[in-house]
Structures are given as C-alpha cells and as structure tokens.
Amino acid sequence: MRQTIACANQKGGVGKTTTVVNLATYLALGGDRVVVVDLDPQGNATSGFGLDRTLVERSVYEAMIGSAPLAELFVNTPVSGVRLVPSAISLAGAEVELAPVEQRERRLGRLVSELDDDYDYLIVDCPPSLGLLTINALTAADSVLIPIQCEYYALEGLTQLIATIHLVRDHLNPPLEVKGVVLTMFDARTNLSADVAAEVRRHLGGAVFDTVVPRSVRLSEAPSYGLPIALYRPDSRGAEAYRALADELRARDSRDGGLSGGLDSSGGSRLGQPITIPAGRATVEDAAVAVPA
C-alpha cells in the first residue's frame, strides 16, 4: 500500500533534505519504489540527486499551478527505484500565484491522488517554513517525518510545528499522523547533543526513531557530488545511520525487505497534544505530550 510522507521542519539547516535524499535512496536499495517531490524552491533535493536546477525545464511548479500532471514531471535519478519531481526557482512565486485560488491548500493532494499505484513511498521535501507549500504537503500526506537537529535552537520551533500539524489535522487532513522524529547532526563529543536527544526522547517517547544521524563530513560532502551518501561513501557513519533509519521506517510500517533485517520498533504515533515550551527556553521541560502506544 502506497503512502505519502511529508518531511517538514520550519527551521532550516536541520538535515531535512539530507534525510529525504538518503532515506529515499536506502528505501529504494531495499526494494521499495520511491518518488521524491522537491517542494522547496531552493531545490536542494533536486541538486542532491545530481540535477542542475538551472537546467530543469519543467518542475513541480508546473503541477502546482495546473499546467501539468505530476506523473509527467518524473525524472530518473542515479538511484534505481527513485524517481524525482524536481524543483525550480519559479516555485518561489507559487504561494503568491495560488493565493486567490480556491482550495489552494489541496493542490498537491489532488495531484498525488491522480498518480497510479506504482510506488511504495512518496516523500515530499518541504521548504523551511510553515507557508502554503508546507501546508499543501501536510494536507496531501498520510504522515509527517520531523528531523530535529541536536542543538540548542532546534527545539524552539517544535511547538509551532506541532501546532501547525494539529491545525492541519483539525481542518484539512484528519488522518494525518506523525511518522516519527529523527534526531540529526548528533555530535557524541558534546553534552548538548546528548541533552537535547534525551529531552526529546523523554517527552516524545516512541515517536522518536531509535536511529540517530551523526554529524558527518561525508554527509555534508555528498551533495556537492550530486550523489546520495549510499553512492558516495557507503561505508561512512552517515550511510550506516540512514541505512538503519530506512530499515526502522520499514519495520514501523511492518514491511518486508530491508538492508540489515527488521528492527523491533513500535509503530508511528500521533502526538496527542501540542508541545508547550515556555517562552525564551530551548527545552521541552514541562511539555504536555501524549504518544499512544
């Protein structure tokens, strides 16, 4: 059964695109058919798969404004099993162009619903904002994947993101679930990374993936070569982390396959209540979060 996952966090630089590119790659290497939709005008997922954004003739922009169906925009990537709907700088104006359009929050959802069932995962790389493009992704998605950087400021925007997810669930997409929270850029040399990881796990419980993505030079280098980490440095720590994340995601979905066997992991959960973070504090202390088993 196919599913659509929005990878979202309004804070930039948390490893969102890195997670989309490399998770999609390892899911495909494990036998799944994956479509990546680059909904970020910066187009980093597009360049992460080796496409020159300046040479893209048609992008997701054409689909969003109604000029082309999504399936006509698929392009192949260096990874067998991963197809990409690229982004272009023209997407930056889409929010303004769509402002007067009726049902503008559901544009992407309608496009996705028109696709054939010839994929297992459709992963949307959202822009670092909570604007109309991200709302479109959340409305179209079955679930949302949240990367959180293991640093001080990363927690400050979590309340707003969870509140937005609740608004979308209440008014646009009631079945929307939180697929999970991925801890990224973990630096084992610092107490801060360990403290942030512990804080998130303490309050979000089973919603947090066991796999932690380390801070890695190889992960940072891979996009400059237009390659996912699996094709650039498959023996690196970052590659091992995303391989494990793909296996854990597949295990949560109770899917067969995987690159290193199934993991004993609980299913994706809904966050029952929004996190409440006192103003001026980058902590989830006293947060009210209910994650059903």
PDB file of C-alpha atoms in Angstrom:
ATOM      1  CA  MET A   1       0.000   0.000   0.000  1.00  0.00           C
ATOM      2  CA  ARG A   2       1.464   3.321  -1.062  1.00  0.00           C
ATOM      3  CA  GLN A   3       1.941   6.139   1.402  1.00  0.00           C
ATOM      4  CA  THR A   4       2.869   9.800   1.277  1.00  0.00           C
ATOM      5  CA  ILE A   5       5.291  11.225   3.844  1.00  0.00           C
ATOM      6  CA  ALA A   6       5.970  14.947   4.271  1.00  0.00           C
ATOM      7  CA  CYS A   7       9.398  15.718   5.714  1.00  0.00           C
ATOM      8  CA  ALA A   8       8.869  19.020   7.492  1.00  0.00           C
ATOM      9  CA  ASN A   9      10.504  21.417   9.899  1.00  0.00           C
ATOM     10  CA  GLN A  10      10.192  25.175   9.519  1.00  0.00           C
ATOM     11  CA  LYS A  11      13.715  25.632  10.858  1.00  0.00           C
ATOM     12  CA  GLY A  12      16.365  25.458   8.174  1.00  0.00           C
ATOM     13  CA  GLY A  13      19.591  23.511   8.464  1.00  0.00           C
ATOM     14  CA  VAL A  14      18.219  20.574  10.456  1.00  0.00           C
ATOM     15  CA  GLY A  15      19.067  17.896   7.890  1.00  0.00           C
ATOM     16  CA  LYS A  16      15.647  17.750   6.274  1.00  0.00           C
ATOM     17  CA  THR A  17      16.773  17.464   2.656  1.00  0.00           C
ATOM     18  CA  THR A  18      19.676  15.207   3.623  1.00  0.00           C
ATOM     19  CA  THR A  19      17.159  12.923   5.292  1.00  0.00           C
ATOM     20  CA  VAL A  20      14.812  12.925   2.284  1.00  0.00           C
ATOM     21  CA  VAL A  21      17.550  12.141  -0.253  1.00  0.00           C
ATOM     22  CA  ASN A  22      19.257   9.435   1.762  1.00  0.00           C
ATOM     23  CA  LEU A  23      16.181   7.830   3.271  1.00  0.00           C
ATOM     24  CA  ALA A  24      14.609   7.592  -0.194  1.00  0.00           C
ATOM     25  CA  THR A  25      17.826   6.052  -1.513  1.00  0.00           C
ATOM     26  CA  TYR A  26      18.042   3.350   1.120  1.00  0.00           C
ATOM     27  CA  LEU A  27      14.349   2.539   0.848  1.00  0.00           C
ATOM     28  CA  ALA A  28      14.879   2.019  -2.889  1.00  0.00           C
ATOM     29  CA  LEU A  29      18.018  -0.054  -2.355  1.00  0.00           C
ATOM     30  CA  GLY A  30      15.934  -2.205  -0.030  1.00  0.00           C
ATOM     31  CA  GLY A  31      13.444  -2.913  -2.807  1.00  0.00           C
ATOM     32  CA  ASP A  32      10.839  -0.166  -2.447  1.00  0.00           C
ATOM     33  CA  ARG A  33       9.700   2.085  -5.275  1.00  0.00           C
ATOM     34  CA  VAL A  34      10.104   5.704  -4.191  1.00  0.00           C
ATOM     35  CA  VAL A  35       9.026   9.066  -5.571  1.00  0.00           C
ATOM     36  CA  VAL A  36      10.600  12.227  -4.172  1.00  0.00           C
ATOM     37  CA  VAL A  37       8.775  15.533  -4.653  1.00  0.00           C
ATOM     38  CA  ASP A  38      11.050  18.536  -4.142  1.00  0.00           C
ATOM     39  CA  LEU A  39       8.623  21.193  -2.885  1.00  0.00           C
ATOM     40  CA  ASP A  40      11.367  23.536  -1.698  1.00  0.00           C
ATOM     41  CA  PRO A  41      12.116  26.451  -4.079  1.00  0.00           C
ATOM     42  CA  GLN A  42      15.785  26.162  -3.073  1.00  0.00           C
ATOM     43  CA  GLY A  43      15.809  22.821  -4.901  1.00  0.00           C
ATOM     44  CA  ASN A  44      18.374  21.119  -2.680  1.00  0.00           C
ATOM     45  CA  ALA A  45      16.830  17.675  -3.087  1.00  0.00           C
ATOM     46  CA  THR A  46      16.986  18.198  -6.846  1.00  0.00           C
ATOM     47  CA  SER A  47      20.697  19.006  -6.785  1.00  0.00           C
ATOM     48  CA  GLY A  48      21.238  16.287  -4.171  1.00  0.00           C
ATOM     49  CA  PHE A  49      20.286  13.759  -6.837  1.00  0.00           C
ATOM     50  CA  GLY A  50      22.674  15.326  -9.330  1.00  0.00           C
ATOM     51  CA  LEU A  51      20.284  17.509 -11.340  1.00  0.00           C
ATOM     52  CA  ASP A  52      21.266  21.057 -12.239  1.00  0.00           C
ATOM     53  CA  ARG A  53      18.388  23.222 -11.001  1.00  0.00           C
ATOM     54  CA  THR A  54      19.123  25.884 -13.611  1.00  0.00           C
ATOM     55  CA  LEU A  55      18.594  23.366 -16.407  1.00  0.00           C
ATOM     56  CA  VAL A  56      15.277  21.970 -15.186  1.00  0.00           C
ATOM     57  CA  GLU A  57      12.730  22.658 -17.933  1.00  0.00           C
ATOM     58  CA  ARG A  58       9.608  21.634 -16.031  1.00  0.00           C
ATOM     59  CA  SER A  59       9.289  21.302 -12.294  1.00  0.00           C
ATOM     60  CA  VAL A  60       6.740  20.774  -9.556  1.00  0.00           C
ATOM     61  CA  TYR A  61       5.816  24.424 -10.129  1.00  0.00           C
ATOM     62  CA  GLU A  62       4.026  23.484 -13.357  1.00  0.00           C
ATOM     63  CA  ALA A  63       1.996  20.899 -11.469  1.00  0.00           C
ATOM     64  CA  MET A  64       1.101  23.253  -8.648  1.00  0.00           C
ATOM     65  CA  ILE A  65      -0.240  25.929 -10.997  1.00  0.00           C
ATOM     66  CA  GLY A  66      -2.157  23.343 -13.026  1.00  0.00           C
ATOM     67  CA  SER A  67      -0.037  23.241 -16.187  1.00  0.00           C
ATOM     68  CA  ALA A  68       0.937  19.563 -15.969  1.00  0.00           C
ATOM     69  CA  PRO A  69       0.066  16.398 -14.046  1.00  0.00           C
ATOM     70  CA  LEU A  70       2.652  15.223 -11.532  1.00  0.00           C
ATOM     71  CA  ALA A  71       3.417  11.982 -13.396  1.00  0.00           C
ATOM     72  CA  GLU A  72       4.609  13.896 -16.468  1.00  0.00           C
ATOM     73  CA  LEU A  73       7.301  15.580 -14.379  1.00  0.00           C
ATOM     74  CA  PHE A  74       9.054  12.438 -13.113  1.00  0.00           C
ATOM     75  CA  VAL A  75      12.763  12.268 -13.877  1.00  0.00           C
ATOM     76  CA  ASN A  76      15.162   9.437 -13.164  1.00  0.00           C
ATOM     77  CA  THR A  77      17.913   9.728 -10.562  1.00  0.00           C
ATOM     78  CA  PRO A  78      21.255   7.945 -10.108  1.00  0.00           C
ATOM     79  CA  VAL A  79      19.410   5.556  -7.773  1.00  0.00           C
ATOM     80  CA  SER A  80      17.431   2.792  -9.413  1.00  0.00           C
ATOM     81  CA  GLY A  81      13.983   2.830  -7.844  1.00  0.00           C
ATOM     82  CA  VAL A  82      13.914   6.547  -7.042  1.00  0.00           C
ATOM     83  CA  ARG A  83      12.110   8.991  -9.324  1.00  0.00           C
ATOM     84  CA  LEU A  84      12.155  12.715  -8.690  1.00  0.00           C
ATOM     85  CA  VAL A  85       9.769  15.583  -9.317  1.00  0.00           C
ATOM     86  CA  PRO A  86      12.324  18.407  -9.404  1.00  0.00           C
ATOM     87  CA  SER A  87      12.034  21.919  -8.087  1.00  0.00           C
ATOM     88  CA  ALA A  88      12.955  25.211  -9.713  1.00  0.00           C
ATOM     89  CA  ILE A  89      13.297  28.813  -8.553  1.00  0.00           C
ATOM     90  CA  SER A  90       9.928  29.598 -10.168  1.00  0.00           C
ATOM     91  CA  LEU A  91       8.308  27.685  -7.303  1.00  0.00           C
ATOM     92  CA  ALA A  92       9.160  30.639  -5.053  1.00  0.00           C
ATOM     93  CA  GLY A  93       6.295  32.592  -6.622  1.00  0.00           C
ATOM     94  CA  ALA A  94       3.765  29.804  -6.350  1.00  0.00           C
ATOM     95  CA  GLU A  95       2.419  30.884  -2.964  1.00  0.00           C
ATOM     96  CA  VAL A  96       1.553  34.323  -4.355  1.00  0.00           C
ATOM     97  CA  GLU A  97       0.024  32.883  -7.523  1.00  0.00           C
ATOM     98  CA  LEU A  98      -2.063  30.388  -5.582  1.00  0.00           C
ATOM     99  CA  ALA A  99      -3.307  32.920  -3.015  1.00  0.00           C
ATOM    100  CA  PRO A 100      -6.585  33.717  -4.835  1.00  0.00           C
ATOM    101  CA  VAL A 101      -7.159  30.097  -5.935  1.00  0.00           C
ATOM    102  CA  GLU A 102      -9.958  28.103  -4.347  1.00  0.00           C
ATOM    103  CA  GLN A 103      -8.891  25.019  -2.366  1.00  0.00           C
ATOM    104  CA  ARG A 104      -5.272  26.142  -2.724  1.00  0.00           C
ATOM    105  CA  GLU A 105      -4.242  24.042   0.302  1.00  0.00           C
ATOM    106  CA  ARG A 106      -5.282  20.872  -1.538  1.00  0.00           C
ATOM    107  CA  ARG A 107      -3.459  21.363  -4.838  1.00  0.00           C
ATOM    108  CA  LEU A 108      -0.722  18.838  -4.093  1.00  0.00           C
ATOM    109  CA  GLY A 109      -3.193  16.390  -2.573  1.00  0.00           C
ATOM    110  CA  ARG A 110      -5.229  16.298  -5.759  1.00  0.00           C
ATOM    111  CA  LEU A 111      -2.090  15.840  -7.853  1.00  0.00           C
ATOM    112  CA  VAL A 112      -0.936  12.914  -5.709  1.00  0.00           C
ATOM    113  CA  SER A 113      -4.376  11.288  -5.813  1.00  0.00           C
ATOM    114  CA  GLU A 114      -4.148  11.187  -9.621  1.00  0.00           C
ATOM    115  CA  LEU A 115      -0.972   9.076  -9.595  1.00  0.00           C
ATOM    116  CA  ASP A 116      -1.032   5.378 -10.356  1.00  0.00           C
ATOM    117  CA  ASP A 117      -0.171   2.954  -7.579  1.00  0.00           C
ATOM    118  CA  ASP A 118       3.295   2.283  -8.967  1.00  0.00           C
ATOM    119  CA  TYR A 119       5.253   3.386  -5.925  1.00  0.00           C
ATOM    120  CA  ASP A 120       5.527   2.424  -2.264  1.00  0.00           C
ATOM    121  CA  TYR A 121       6.632   5.736  -0.769  1.00  0.00           C
ATOM    122  CA  LEU A 122       6.150   9.291  -1.966  1.00  0.00           C
ATOM    123  CA  ILE A 123       8.344  11.601   0.122  1.00  0.00           C
ATOM    124  CA  VAL A 124       7.858  15.367  -0.020  1.00  0.00           C
ATOM    125  CA  ASP A 125      10.761  17.641   0.865  1.00  0.00           C
ATOM    126  CA  CYS A 126       9.104  20.716   2.371  1.00  0.00           C
ATOM    127  CA  PRO A 127      10.554  24.235   2.431  1.00  0.00           C
ATOM    128  CA  PRO A 128      11.860  25.594   5.756  1.00  0.00           C
ATOM    129  CA  SER A 129       8.677  27.488   6.517  1.00  0.00           C
ATOM    130  CA  LEU A 130       5.069  26.906   7.519  1.00  0.00           C
ATOM    131  CA  GLY A 131       3.676  28.620   4.430  1.00  0.00           C
ATOM    132  CA  LEU A 132       1.276  27.426   1.763  1.00  0.00           C
ATOM    133  CA  LEU A 133       3.688  24.925   0.197  1.00  0.00           C
ATOM    134  CA  THR A 134       4.247  23.152   3.515  1.00  0.00           C
ATOM    135  CA  ILE A 135       0.516  23.219   4.252  1.00  0.00           C
ATOM    136  CA  ASN A 136      -0.047  21.588   0.862  1.00  0.00           C
ATOM    137  CA  ALA A 137       2.428  18.854   1.738  1.00  0.00           C
ATOM    138  CA  LEU A 138       0.835  18.209   5.139  1.00  0.00           C
ATOM    139  CA  THR A 139      -2.633  18.134   3.599  1.00  0.00           C
ATOM    140  CA  ALA A 140      -1.525  15.637   0.949  1.00  0.00           C
ATOM    141  CA  ALA A 141       0.427  13.418   3.342  1.00  0.00           C
ATOM    142  CA  ASP A 142      -0.509  10.335   5.299  1.00  0.00           C
ATOM    143  CA  SER A 143       2.155  11.196   7.852  1.00  0.00           C
ATOM    144  CA  VAL A 144       4.884  13.690   8.653  1.00  0.00           C
ATOM    145  CA  LEU A 145       8.533  12.964   9.378  1.00  0.00           C
ATOM    146  CA  ILE A 146      10.208  15.556  11.613  1.00  0.00           C
ATOM    147  CA  PRO A 147      14.011  15.926  11.631  1.00  0.00           C
ATOM    148  CA  ILE A 148      15.322  17.665  14.738  1.00  0.00           C
ATOM    149  CA  GLN A 149      18.887  18.877  14.955  1.00  0.00           C
ATOM    150  CA  CYS A 150      20.566  18.037  18.253  1.00  0.00           C
ATOM    151  CA  GLU A 151      21.373  21.655  19.054  1.00  0.00           C
ATOM    152  CA  TYR A 152      20.049  24.446  21.236  1.00  0.00           C
ATOM    153  CA  TYR A 153      17.731  26.319  18.871  1.00  0.00           C
ATOM    154  CA  ALA A 154      16.245  23.225  17.255  1.00  0.00           C
ATOM    155  CA  LEU A 155      13.646  22.752  19.978  1.00  0.00           C
ATOM    156  CA  GLU A 156      12.310  26.295  19.868  1.00  0.00           C
ATOM    157  CA  GLY A 157      10.329  25.799  16.657  1.00  0.00           C
ATOM    158  CA  LEU A 158       8.962  22.406  17.607  1.00  0.00           C
ATOM    159  CA  THR A 159       5.919  23.839  19.381  1.00  0.00           C
ATOM    160  CA  GLN A 160       4.890  25.848  16.319  1.00  0.00           C
ATOM    161  CA  LEU A 161       5.379  22.872  14.006  1.00  0.00           C
ATOM    162  CA  ILE A 162       3.295  20.559  16.192  1.00  0.00           C
ATOM    163  CA  ALA A 163       0.606  23.246  16.475  1.00  0.00           C
ATOM    164  CA  THR A 164       0.525  23.526  12.670  1.00  0.00           C
ATOM    165  CA  ILE A 165       0.198  19.757  12.350  1.00  0.00           C
ATOM    166  CA  HIS A 166      -2.770  19.888  14.718  1.00  0.00           C
ATOM    167  CA  LEU A 167      -4.399  22.685  12.735  1.00  0.00           C
ATOM    168  CA  VAL A 168      -3.987  20.737   9.506  1.00  0.00           C
ATOM    169  CA  ARG A 169      -5.370  17.633  11.191  1.00  0.00           C
ATOM    170  CA  ASP A 170      -8.350  19.520  12.601  1.00  0.00           C
ATOM    171  CA  HIS A 171      -9.305  21.394   9.441  1.00  0.00           C
ATOM    172  CA  LEU A 172      -7.754  19.797   6.347  1.00  0.00           C
ATOM    173  CA  ASN A 173      -6.423  16.279   6.871  1.00  0.00           C
ATOM    174  CA  PRO A 174      -7.831  14.431   9.925  1.00  0.00           C
ATOM    175  CA  PRO A 175      -5.904  11.158   9.294  1.00  0.00           C
ATOM    176  CA  LEU A 176      -2.511  12.931   9.352  1.00  0.00           C
ATOM    177  CA  GLU A 177      -0.107  11.147  11.686  1.00  0.00           C
ATOM    178  CA  VAL A 178       3.402  11.789  12.917  1.00  0.00           C
ATOM    179  CA  LYS A 179       5.517   9.095  11.314  1.00  0.00           C
ATOM    180  CA  GLY A 180       8.320   9.860  13.704  1.00  0.00           C
ATOM    181  CA  VAL A 181      11.002  12.262  14.863  1.00  0.00           C
ATOM    182  CA  VAL A 182      14.559  11.828  13.559  1.00  0.00           C
ATOM    183  CA  LEU A 183      17.441  13.167  15.619  1.00  0.00           C
ATOM    184  CA  THR A 184      20.058  14.580  13.240  1.00  0.00           C
ATOM    185  CA  MET A 185      23.541  16.125  13.435  1.00  0.00           C
ATOM    186  CA  PHE A 186      24.232  14.319  16.694  1.00  0.00           C
ATOM    187  CA  ASP A 187      27.726  15.095  17.973  1.00  0.00           C
ATOM    188  CA  ALA A 188      28.791  12.487  20.522  1.00  0.00           C
ATOM    189  CA  ARG A 189      31.600  14.774  21.679  1.00  0.00           C
ATOM    190  CA  THR A 190      29.228  17.327  23.194  1.00  0.00           C
ATOM    191  CA  ASN A 191      26.958  17.140  26.205  1.00  0.00           C
ATOM    192  CA  LEU A 192      24.472  19.407  24.423  1.00  0.00           C
ATOM    193  CA  SER A 193      23.647  16.814  21.761  1.00  0.00           C
ATOM    194  CA  ALA A 194      23.103  14.163  24.401  1.00  0.00           C
ATOM    195  CA  ASP A 195      20.953  16.521  26.481  1.00  0.00           C
ATOM    196  CA  VAL A 196      18.763  17.517  23.520  1.00  0.00           C
ATOM    197  CA  ALA A 197      18.342  13.885  22.447  1.00  0.00           C
ATOM    198  CA  ALA A 198      17.418  12.822  25.969  1.00  0.00           C
ATOM    199  CA  GLU A 199      14.966  15.696  26.336  1.00  0.00           C
ATOM    200  CA  VAL A 200      13.194  14.876  23.078  1.00  0.00           C
ATOM    201  CA  ARG A 201      13.011  11.164  23.874  1.00  0.00           C
ATOM    202  CA  ARG A 202      11.734  11.834  27.380  1.00  0.00           C
ATOM    203  CA  HIS A 203       8.719  13.739  26.109  1.00  0.00           C
ATOM    204  CA  LEU A 204       8.052  12.229  22.693  1.00  0.00           C
ATOM    205  CA  GLY A 205       8.775   8.632  23.664  1.00  0.00           C
ATOM    206  CA  GLY A 206       8.076   6.109  20.928  1.00  0.00           C
ATOM    207  CA  ALA A 207       7.583   8.813  18.289  1.00  0.00           C
ATOM    208  CA  VAL A 208      11.383   9.251  18.196  1.00  0.00           C
ATOM    209  CA  PHE A 209      13.282   6.856  15.970  1.00  0.00           C
ATOM    210  CA  ASP A 210      15.957   4.769  17.672  1.00  0.00           C
ATOM    211  CA  THR A 211      18.337   5.611  14.849  1.00  0.00           C
ATOM    212  CA  VAL A 212      20.340   8.794  15.398  1.00  0.00           C
ATOM    213  CA  VAL A 213      22.037  10.502  12.447  1.00  0.00           C
ATOM    214  CA  PRO A 214      25.510  11.717  13.426  1.00  0.00           C
ATOM    215  CA  ARG A 215      27.174  14.910  12.344  1.00  0.00           C
ATOM    216  CA  SER A 216      29.256  13.741   9.404  1.00  0.00           C
ATOM    217  CA  VAL A 217      31.657  15.377   6.988  1.00  0.00           C
ATOM    218  CA  ARG A 218      30.810  12.740   4.373  1.00  0.00           C
ATOM    219  CA  LEU A 219      27.102  13.578   4.567  1.00  0.00           C
ATOM    220  CA  SER A 220      27.972  17.237   4.032  1.00  0.00           C
ATOM    221  CA  GLU A 221      30.212  16.453   1.061  1.00  0.00           C
ATOM    222  CA  ALA A 222      27.856  14.119  -0.812  1.00  0.00           C
ATOM    223  CA  PRO A 223      25.501  16.819  -2.240  1.00  0.00           C
ATOM    224  CA  SER A 224      28.441  18.621  -3.845  1.00  0.00           C
ATOM    225  CA  TYR A 225      28.963  15.479  -5.934  1.00  0.00           C
ATOM    226  CA  GLY A 226      25.246  15.181  -6.703  1.00  0.00           C
ATOM    227  CA  LEU A 227      25.086  11.793  -5.003  1.00  0.00           C
ATOM    228  CA  PRO A 228      23.294  10.276  -2.016  1.00  0.00           C
ATOM    229  CA  ILE A 229      25.630   9.017   0.681  1.00  0.00           C
ATOM    230  CA  ALA A 230      24.968   5.401  -0.373  1.00  0.00           C
ATOM    231  CA  LEU A 231      26.659   6.086  -3.719  1.00  0.00           C
ATOM    232  CA  TYR A 232      29.302   8.469  -2.396  1.00  0.00           C
ATOM    233  CA  ARG A 233      30.624   6.830   0.785  1.00  0.00           C
ATOM    234  CA  PRO A 234      28.545   3.743   1.612  1.00  0.00           C
ATOM    235  CA  ASP A 235      30.950   2.757   4.402  1.00  0.00           C
ATOM    236  CA  SER A 236      30.647   6.052   6.307  1.00  0.00           C
ATOM    237  CA  ARG A 237      28.862   6.551   9.617  1.00  0.00           C
ATOM    238  CA  GLY A 238      26.226   8.711   7.936  1.00  0.00           C
ATOM    239  CA  ALA A 239      25.497   5.974   5.397  1.00  0.00           C
ATOM    240  CA  GLU A 240      25.122   3.398   8.154  1.00  0.00           C
ATOM    241  CA  ALA A 241      22.716   5.688  10.008  1.00  0.00           C
ATOM    242  CA  TYR A 242      20.422   6.246   7.021  1.00  0.00           C
ATOM    243  CA  ARG A 243      20.524   2.551   6.154  1.00  0.00           C
ATOM    244  CA  ALA A 244      19.359   1.811   9.702  1.00  0.00           C
ATOM    245  CA  LEU A 245      16.712   4.550   9.511  1.00  0.00           C
ATOM    246  CA  ALA A 246      15.268   3.047   6.332  1.00  0.00           C
ATOM    247  CA  ASP A 247      15.109  -0.372   7.995  1.00  0.00           C
ATOM    248  CA  GLU A 248      13.463   1.111  11.072  1.00  0.00           C
ATOM    249  CA  LEU A 249      10.912   3.001   8.999  1.00  0.00           C
ATOM    250  CA  ARG A 250      10.096  -0.140   7.070  1.00  0.00           C
ATOM    251  CA  ALA A 251       9.780  -2.068  10.343  1.00  0.00           C
ATOM    252  CA  ARG A 252       7.377   0.532  11.712  1.00  0.00           C
ATOM    253  CA  ASP A 253       5.315   0.031   8.589  1.00  0.00           C
ATOM    254  CA  SER A 254       5.602  -3.761   9.003  1.00  0.00           C
ATOM    255  CA  ARG A 255       7.008  -4.037   5.503  1.00  0.00           C
ATOM    256  CA  ASP A 256       9.152  -6.872   4.244  1.00  0.00           C
ATOM    257  CA  GLY A 257      12.664  -6.351   2.978  1.00  0.00           C
ATOM    258  CA  GLY A 258      15.353  -4.155   4.390  1.00  0.00           C
ATOM    259  CA  LEU A 259      19.119  -3.960   4.130  1.00  0.00           C
ATOM    260  CA  SER A 260      20.004  -5.291   7.559  1.00  0.00           C
ATOM    261  CA  GLY A 261      16.920  -7.104   8.790  1.00  0.00           C
ATOM    262  CA  GLY A 262      13.897  -5.860  10.667  1.00  0.00           C
ATOM    263  CA  LEU A 263      14.115  -3.818  13.820  1.00  0.00           C
ATOM    264  CA  ASP A 264      11.955  -4.262  16.872  1.00  0.00           C
ATOM    265  CA  SER A 265      10.226  -0.896  16.773  1.00  0.00           C
ATOM    266  CA  SER A 266       6.832   0.430  17.701  1.00  0.00           C
ATOM    267  CA  GLY A 267       4.537   1.878  15.072  1.00  0.00           C
ATOM    268  CA  GLY A 268       4.369   5.542  14.152  1.00  0.00           C
ATOM    269  CA  SER A 269       2.283   7.514  16.614  1.00  0.00           C
ATOM    270  CA  ARG A 270       0.113  10.542  16.713  1.00  0.00           C
ATOM    271  CA  LEU A 271       1.070  13.315  19.046  1.00  0.00           C
ATOM    272  CA  GLY A 272      -1.960  13.653  21.246  1.00  0.00           C
ATOM    273  CA  GLN A 273      -1.330  17.217  22.395  1.00  0.00           C
ATOM    274  CA  PRO A 274       0.912  20.020  21.196  1.00  0.00           C
ATOM    275  CA  ILE A 275       4.190  20.532  22.995  1.00  0.00           C
ATOM    276  CA  THR A 276       4.218  23.566  25.253  1.00  0.00           C
ATOM    277  CA  ILE A 277       7.579  25.268  25.618  1.00  0.00           C
ATOM    278  CA  PRO A 278       7.814  28.269  27.975  1.00  0.00           C
ATOM    279  CA  ALA A 279       8.852  31.425  26.147  1.00  0.00           C
ATOM    280  CA  GLY A 280      12.571  32.002  25.925  1.00  0.00           C
ATOM    281  CA  ARG A 281      13.550  28.434  26.782  1.00  0.00           C
ATOM    282  CA  ALA A 282      15.003  25.935  24.335  1.00  0.00           C
ATOM    283  CA  THR A 283      13.739  22.949  26.257  1.00  0.00           C
ATOM    284  CA  VAL A 284      10.720  20.750  26.322  1.00  0.00           C
ATOM    285  CA  GLU A 285      10.600  20.781  30.101  1.00  0.00           C
ATOM    286  CA  ASP A 286       7.023  20.524  31.355  1.00  0.00           C
ATOM    287  CA  ALA A 287       5.870  19.698  27.825  1.00  0.00           C
ATOM    288  CA  ALA A 288       2.481  18.030  27.617  1.00  0.00           C
ATOM    289  CA  VAL A 289       2.778  15.277  25.078  1.00  0.00           C
ATOM    290  CA  ALA A 290       0.733  12.114  24.785  1.00  0.00           C
ATOM    291  CA  VAL A 291       2.054   9.443  22.476  1.00  0.00           C
ATOM    292  CA  PRO A 292      -0.252   6.418  22.422  1.00  0.00           C
ATOM    293  CA  ALA A 293       1.408   3.017  22.429  1.00  0.00           C
TER     294      ALA A 293
END
